[in-house]
PDB file of C-alpha atoms in Angstrom:
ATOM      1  CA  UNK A   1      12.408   2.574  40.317  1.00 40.00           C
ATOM      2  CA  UNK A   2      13.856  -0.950  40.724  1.00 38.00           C
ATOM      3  CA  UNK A   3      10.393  -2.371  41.128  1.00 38.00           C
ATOM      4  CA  UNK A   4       9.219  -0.365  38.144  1.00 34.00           C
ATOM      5  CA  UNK A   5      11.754  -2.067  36.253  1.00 32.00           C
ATOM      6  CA  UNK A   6      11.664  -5.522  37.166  1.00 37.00           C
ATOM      7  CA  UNK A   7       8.054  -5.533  36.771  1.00 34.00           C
ATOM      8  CA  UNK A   8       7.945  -4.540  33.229  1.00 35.00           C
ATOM      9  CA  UNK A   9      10.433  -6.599  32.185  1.00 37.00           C
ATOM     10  CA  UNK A  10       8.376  -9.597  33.708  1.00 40.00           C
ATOM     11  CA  UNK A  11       5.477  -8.098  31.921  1.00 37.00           C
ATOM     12  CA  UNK A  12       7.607  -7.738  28.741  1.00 39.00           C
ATOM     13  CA  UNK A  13       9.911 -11.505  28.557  1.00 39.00           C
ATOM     14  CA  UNK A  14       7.176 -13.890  28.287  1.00 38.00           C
ATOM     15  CA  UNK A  15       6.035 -12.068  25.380  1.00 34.00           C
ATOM     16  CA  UNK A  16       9.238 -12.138  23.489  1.00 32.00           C
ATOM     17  CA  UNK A  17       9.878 -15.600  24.693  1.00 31.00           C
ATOM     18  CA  UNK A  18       6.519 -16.460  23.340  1.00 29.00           C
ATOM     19  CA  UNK A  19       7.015 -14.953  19.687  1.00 29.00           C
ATOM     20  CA  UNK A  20      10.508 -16.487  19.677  1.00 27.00           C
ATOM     21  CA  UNK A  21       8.744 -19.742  20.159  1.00 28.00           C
ATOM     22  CA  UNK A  22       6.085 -19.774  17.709  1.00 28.00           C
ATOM     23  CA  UNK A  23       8.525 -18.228  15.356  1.00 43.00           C
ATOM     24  CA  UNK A  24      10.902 -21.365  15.831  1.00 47.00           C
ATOM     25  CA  UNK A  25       7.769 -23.949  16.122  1.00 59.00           C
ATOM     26  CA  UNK A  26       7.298 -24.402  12.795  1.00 79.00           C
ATOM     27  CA  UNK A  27       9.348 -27.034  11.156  1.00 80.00           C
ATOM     28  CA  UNK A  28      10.418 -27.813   7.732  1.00 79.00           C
ATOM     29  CA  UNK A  29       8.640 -30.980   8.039  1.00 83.00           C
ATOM     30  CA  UNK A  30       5.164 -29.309   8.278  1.00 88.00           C
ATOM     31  CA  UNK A  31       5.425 -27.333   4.788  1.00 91.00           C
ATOM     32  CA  UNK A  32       2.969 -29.232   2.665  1.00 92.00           C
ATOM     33  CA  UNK A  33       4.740 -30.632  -0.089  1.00 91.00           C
ATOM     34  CA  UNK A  34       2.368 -29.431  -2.441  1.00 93.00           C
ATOM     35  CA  UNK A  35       4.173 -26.107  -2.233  1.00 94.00           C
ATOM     36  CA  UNK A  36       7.028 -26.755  -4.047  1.00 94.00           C
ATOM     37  CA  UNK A  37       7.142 -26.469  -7.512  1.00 94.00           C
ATOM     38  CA  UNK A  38       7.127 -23.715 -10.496  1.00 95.00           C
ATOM     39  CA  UNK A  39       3.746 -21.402  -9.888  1.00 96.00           C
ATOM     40  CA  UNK A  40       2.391 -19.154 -12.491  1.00 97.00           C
ATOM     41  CA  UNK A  41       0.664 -16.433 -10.091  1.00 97.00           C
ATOM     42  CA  UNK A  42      -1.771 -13.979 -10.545  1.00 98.00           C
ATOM     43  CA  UNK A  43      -1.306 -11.213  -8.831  1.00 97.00           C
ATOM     44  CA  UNK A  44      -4.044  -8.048  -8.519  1.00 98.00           C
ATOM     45  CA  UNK A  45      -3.815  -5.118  -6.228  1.00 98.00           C
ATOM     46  CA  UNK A  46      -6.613  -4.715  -3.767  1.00 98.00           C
ATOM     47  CA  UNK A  47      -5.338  -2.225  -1.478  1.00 98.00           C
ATOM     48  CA  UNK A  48      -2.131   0.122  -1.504  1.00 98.00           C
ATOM     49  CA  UNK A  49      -1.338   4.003   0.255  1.00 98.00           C
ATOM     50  CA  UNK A  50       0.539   4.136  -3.179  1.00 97.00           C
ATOM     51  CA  UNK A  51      -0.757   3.962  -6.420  1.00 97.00           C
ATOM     52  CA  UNK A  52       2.457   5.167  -8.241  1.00 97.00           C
ATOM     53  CA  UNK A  53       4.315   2.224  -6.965  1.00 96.00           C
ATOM     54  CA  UNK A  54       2.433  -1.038  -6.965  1.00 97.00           C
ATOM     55  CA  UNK A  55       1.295  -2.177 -10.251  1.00 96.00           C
ATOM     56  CA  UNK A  56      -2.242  -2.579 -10.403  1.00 98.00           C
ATOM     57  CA  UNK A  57      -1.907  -6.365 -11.974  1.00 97.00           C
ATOM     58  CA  UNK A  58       0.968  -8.462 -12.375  1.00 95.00           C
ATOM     59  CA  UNK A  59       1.681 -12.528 -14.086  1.00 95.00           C
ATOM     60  CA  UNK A  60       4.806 -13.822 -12.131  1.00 94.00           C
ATOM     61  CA  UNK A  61       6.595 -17.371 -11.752  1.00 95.00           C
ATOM     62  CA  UNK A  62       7.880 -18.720  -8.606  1.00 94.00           C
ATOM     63  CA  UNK A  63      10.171 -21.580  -8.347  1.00 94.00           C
ATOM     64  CA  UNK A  64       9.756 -22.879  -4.496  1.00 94.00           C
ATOM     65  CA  UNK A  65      12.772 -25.230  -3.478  1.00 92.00           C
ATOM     66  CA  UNK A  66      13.813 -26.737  -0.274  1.00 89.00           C
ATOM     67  CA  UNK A  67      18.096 -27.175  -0.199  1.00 84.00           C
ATOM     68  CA  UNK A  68      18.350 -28.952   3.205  1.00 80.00           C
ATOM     69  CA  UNK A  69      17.463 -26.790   6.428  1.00 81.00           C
ATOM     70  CA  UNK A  70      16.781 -23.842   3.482  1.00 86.00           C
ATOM     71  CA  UNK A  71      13.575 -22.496   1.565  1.00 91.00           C
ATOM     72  CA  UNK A  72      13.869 -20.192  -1.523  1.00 93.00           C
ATOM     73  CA  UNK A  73      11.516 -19.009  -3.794  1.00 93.00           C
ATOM     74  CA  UNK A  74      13.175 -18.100  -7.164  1.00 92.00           C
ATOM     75  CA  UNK A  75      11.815 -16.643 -10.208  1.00 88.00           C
ATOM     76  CA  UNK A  76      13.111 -18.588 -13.467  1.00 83.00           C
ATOM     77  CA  UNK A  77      12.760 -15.646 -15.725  1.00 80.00           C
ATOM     78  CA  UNK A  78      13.714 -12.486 -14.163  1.00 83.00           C
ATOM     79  CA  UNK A  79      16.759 -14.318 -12.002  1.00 86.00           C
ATOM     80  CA  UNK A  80      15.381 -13.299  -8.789  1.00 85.00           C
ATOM     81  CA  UNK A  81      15.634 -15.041  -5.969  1.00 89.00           C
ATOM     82  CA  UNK A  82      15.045 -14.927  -1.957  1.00 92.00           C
ATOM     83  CA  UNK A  83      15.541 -17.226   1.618  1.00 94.00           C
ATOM     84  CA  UNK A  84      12.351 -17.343   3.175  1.00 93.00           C
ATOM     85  CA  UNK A  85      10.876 -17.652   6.360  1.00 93.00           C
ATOM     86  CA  UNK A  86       8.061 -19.818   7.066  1.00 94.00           C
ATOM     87  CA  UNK A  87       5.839 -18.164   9.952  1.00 94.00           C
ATOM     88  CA  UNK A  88       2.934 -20.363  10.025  1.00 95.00           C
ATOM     89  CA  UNK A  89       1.803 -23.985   8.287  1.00 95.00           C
ATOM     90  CA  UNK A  90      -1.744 -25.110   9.685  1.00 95.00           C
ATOM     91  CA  UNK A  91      -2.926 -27.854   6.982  1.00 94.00           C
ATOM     92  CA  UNK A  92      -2.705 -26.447   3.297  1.00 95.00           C
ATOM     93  CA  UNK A  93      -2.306 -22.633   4.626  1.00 97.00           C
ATOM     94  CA  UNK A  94       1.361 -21.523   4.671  1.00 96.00           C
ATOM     95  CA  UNK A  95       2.343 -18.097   5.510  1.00 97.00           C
ATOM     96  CA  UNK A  96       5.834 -16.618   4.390  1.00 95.00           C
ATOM     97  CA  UNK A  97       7.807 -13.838   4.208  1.00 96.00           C
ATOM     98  CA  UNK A  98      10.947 -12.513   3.050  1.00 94.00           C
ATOM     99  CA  UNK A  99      12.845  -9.229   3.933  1.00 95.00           C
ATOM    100  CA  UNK A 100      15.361  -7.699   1.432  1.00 93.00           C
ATOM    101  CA  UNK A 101      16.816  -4.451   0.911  1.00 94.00           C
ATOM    102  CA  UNK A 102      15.805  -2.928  -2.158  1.00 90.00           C
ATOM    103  CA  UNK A 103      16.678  -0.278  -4.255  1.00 90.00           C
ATOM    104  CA  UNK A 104      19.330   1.302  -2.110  1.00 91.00           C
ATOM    105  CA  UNK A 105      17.401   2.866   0.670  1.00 95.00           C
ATOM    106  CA  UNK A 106      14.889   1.072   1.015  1.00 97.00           C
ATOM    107  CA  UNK A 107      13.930  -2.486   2.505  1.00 97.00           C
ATOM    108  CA  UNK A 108      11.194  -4.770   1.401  1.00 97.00           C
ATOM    109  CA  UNK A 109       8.834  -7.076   3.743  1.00 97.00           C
ATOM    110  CA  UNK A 110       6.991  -9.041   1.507  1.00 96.00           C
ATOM    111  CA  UNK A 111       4.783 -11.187   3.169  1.00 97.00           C
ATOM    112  CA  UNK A 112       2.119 -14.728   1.213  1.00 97.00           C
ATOM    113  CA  UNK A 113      -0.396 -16.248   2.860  1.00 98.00           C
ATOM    114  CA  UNK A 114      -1.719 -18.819   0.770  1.00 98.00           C
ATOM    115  CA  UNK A 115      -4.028 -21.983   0.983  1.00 98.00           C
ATOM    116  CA  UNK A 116      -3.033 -24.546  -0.949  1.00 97.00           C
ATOM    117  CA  UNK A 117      -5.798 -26.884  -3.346  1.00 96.00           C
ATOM    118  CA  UNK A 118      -3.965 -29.460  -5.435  1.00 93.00           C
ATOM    119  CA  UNK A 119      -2.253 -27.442  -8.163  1.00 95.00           C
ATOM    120  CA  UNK A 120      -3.642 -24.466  -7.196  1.00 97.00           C
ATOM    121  CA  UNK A 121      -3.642 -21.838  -4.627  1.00 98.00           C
ATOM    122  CA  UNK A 122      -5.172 -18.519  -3.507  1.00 98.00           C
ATOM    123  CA  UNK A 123      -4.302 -15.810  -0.733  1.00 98.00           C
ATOM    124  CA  UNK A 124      -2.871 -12.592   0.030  1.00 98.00           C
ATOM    125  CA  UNK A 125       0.571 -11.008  -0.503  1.00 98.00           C
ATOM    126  CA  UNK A 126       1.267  -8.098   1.845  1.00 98.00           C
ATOM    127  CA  UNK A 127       4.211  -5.753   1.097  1.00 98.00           C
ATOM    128  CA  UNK A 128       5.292  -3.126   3.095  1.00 98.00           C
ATOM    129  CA  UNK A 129       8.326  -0.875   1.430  1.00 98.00           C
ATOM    130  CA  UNK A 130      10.452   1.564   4.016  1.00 98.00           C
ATOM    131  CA  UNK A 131      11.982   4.354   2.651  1.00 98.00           C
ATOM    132  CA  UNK A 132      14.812   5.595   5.002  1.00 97.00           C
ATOM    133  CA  UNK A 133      17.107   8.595   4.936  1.00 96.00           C
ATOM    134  CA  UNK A 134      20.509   8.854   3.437  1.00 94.00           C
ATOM    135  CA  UNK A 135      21.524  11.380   6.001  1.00 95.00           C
ATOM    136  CA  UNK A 136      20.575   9.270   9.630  1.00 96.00           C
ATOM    137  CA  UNK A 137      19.017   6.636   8.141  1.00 95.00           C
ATOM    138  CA  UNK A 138      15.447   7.549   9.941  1.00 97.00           C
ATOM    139  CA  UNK A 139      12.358   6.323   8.660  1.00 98.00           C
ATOM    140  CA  UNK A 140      11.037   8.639   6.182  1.00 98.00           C
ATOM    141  CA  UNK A 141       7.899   6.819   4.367  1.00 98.00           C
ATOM    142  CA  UNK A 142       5.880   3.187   4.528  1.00 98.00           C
ATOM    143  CA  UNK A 143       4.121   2.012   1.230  1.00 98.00           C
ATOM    144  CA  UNK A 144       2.094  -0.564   1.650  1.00 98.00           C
ATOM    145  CA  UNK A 145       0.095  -2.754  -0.473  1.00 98.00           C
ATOM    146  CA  UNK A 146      -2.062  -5.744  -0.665  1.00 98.00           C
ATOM    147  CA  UNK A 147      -2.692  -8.188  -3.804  1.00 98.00           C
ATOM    148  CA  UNK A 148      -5.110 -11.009  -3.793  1.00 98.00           C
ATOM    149  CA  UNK A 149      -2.767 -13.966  -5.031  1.00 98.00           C
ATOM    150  CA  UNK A 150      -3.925 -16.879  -7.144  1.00 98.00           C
ATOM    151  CA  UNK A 151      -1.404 -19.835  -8.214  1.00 98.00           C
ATOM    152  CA  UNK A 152      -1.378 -22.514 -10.690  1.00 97.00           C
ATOM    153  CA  UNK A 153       1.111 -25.119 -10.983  1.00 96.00           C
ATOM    154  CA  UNK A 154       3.067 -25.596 -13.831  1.00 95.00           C
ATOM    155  CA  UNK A 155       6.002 -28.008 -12.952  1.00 89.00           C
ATOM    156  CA  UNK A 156       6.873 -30.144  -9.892  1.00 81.00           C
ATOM    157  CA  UNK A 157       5.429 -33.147  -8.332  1.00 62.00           C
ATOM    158  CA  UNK A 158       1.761 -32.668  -8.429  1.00 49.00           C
ATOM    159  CA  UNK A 159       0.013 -33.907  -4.746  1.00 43.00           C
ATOM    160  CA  UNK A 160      -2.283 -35.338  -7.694  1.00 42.00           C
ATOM    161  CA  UNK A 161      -2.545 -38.944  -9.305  1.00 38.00           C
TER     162      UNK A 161
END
């Protein structure tokens, strides 16, 4: 049984190391400065296990800010706001996400990949809502949709002359 053990935890470490790693690899330093700014985006649902939930279209404004170590992405107009976590920078393509509860029981993953062209940008914006129970707090539904993303600058410094 020992064996057993020490073997799959071999087997299991280096992969947690390794996500740990590329989770931590990305520094603040790589975010294209492009990205920050006031966006208008676009927003129009491709794919979703729940129609009655997602809108099927949707204008928005994002305010992306860097305070220090710290990356937000506010919303001027509805007084939203979020931390996020950058997973991934590879040129002009950032990936982000942000995790929040929402609406009581439920927590939000809401996860942009986007490529960034001058003012503009296009991607994907995954969310994935959990519903869990009041009672144990198990798992009792996943809706999930995905919304092709486009973004337009309308304030900050433009990469531009």
């Amino acid at each position: 049984m020992k064996k057993f053990l020490i073997l799959f935890l071999c087997l299991i470490i280096p992969f947690s190391v390794q996500a740990a790693v590329l989770e931590a690899g990305v520094s603040i330093e790589d975010i294209p400065e492009a990205l920050f700014g006031t966006w208008r985006v676009n927003a129009k649902l491709e794919k979703t296990n729940s129609y009655s939930t997602f809108k099927a279209q949707s204008i928005d404004f994002w305010n992306l800010i860097r305070t220090g170590g710290i990356l937000r992405l506010d919303n001027p107009f509805s007084g939203a706001n979020a931390e996020i976590s950058v997973r991934a920078v590879d040129g002009n393509v950032v990936v982000f996400s942000k995790k929040l509860p929402y609406d009581g029981n439920k927590v939000l993953t809401d996860t942009v990949t986007i490529r960034i062209e001058g003012d503009k940008f296009s991607g994907i914006n995954t969310l994935v809502l959990e519903s869990f129970s009041l009672v144990d707090n198990h798992l009792m539904k996943t809706e999930t949709a995905t919304y092709e993303i486009t973004g337009e600058k309308i304030a900050g410094e433009s990469i531009i002359k």
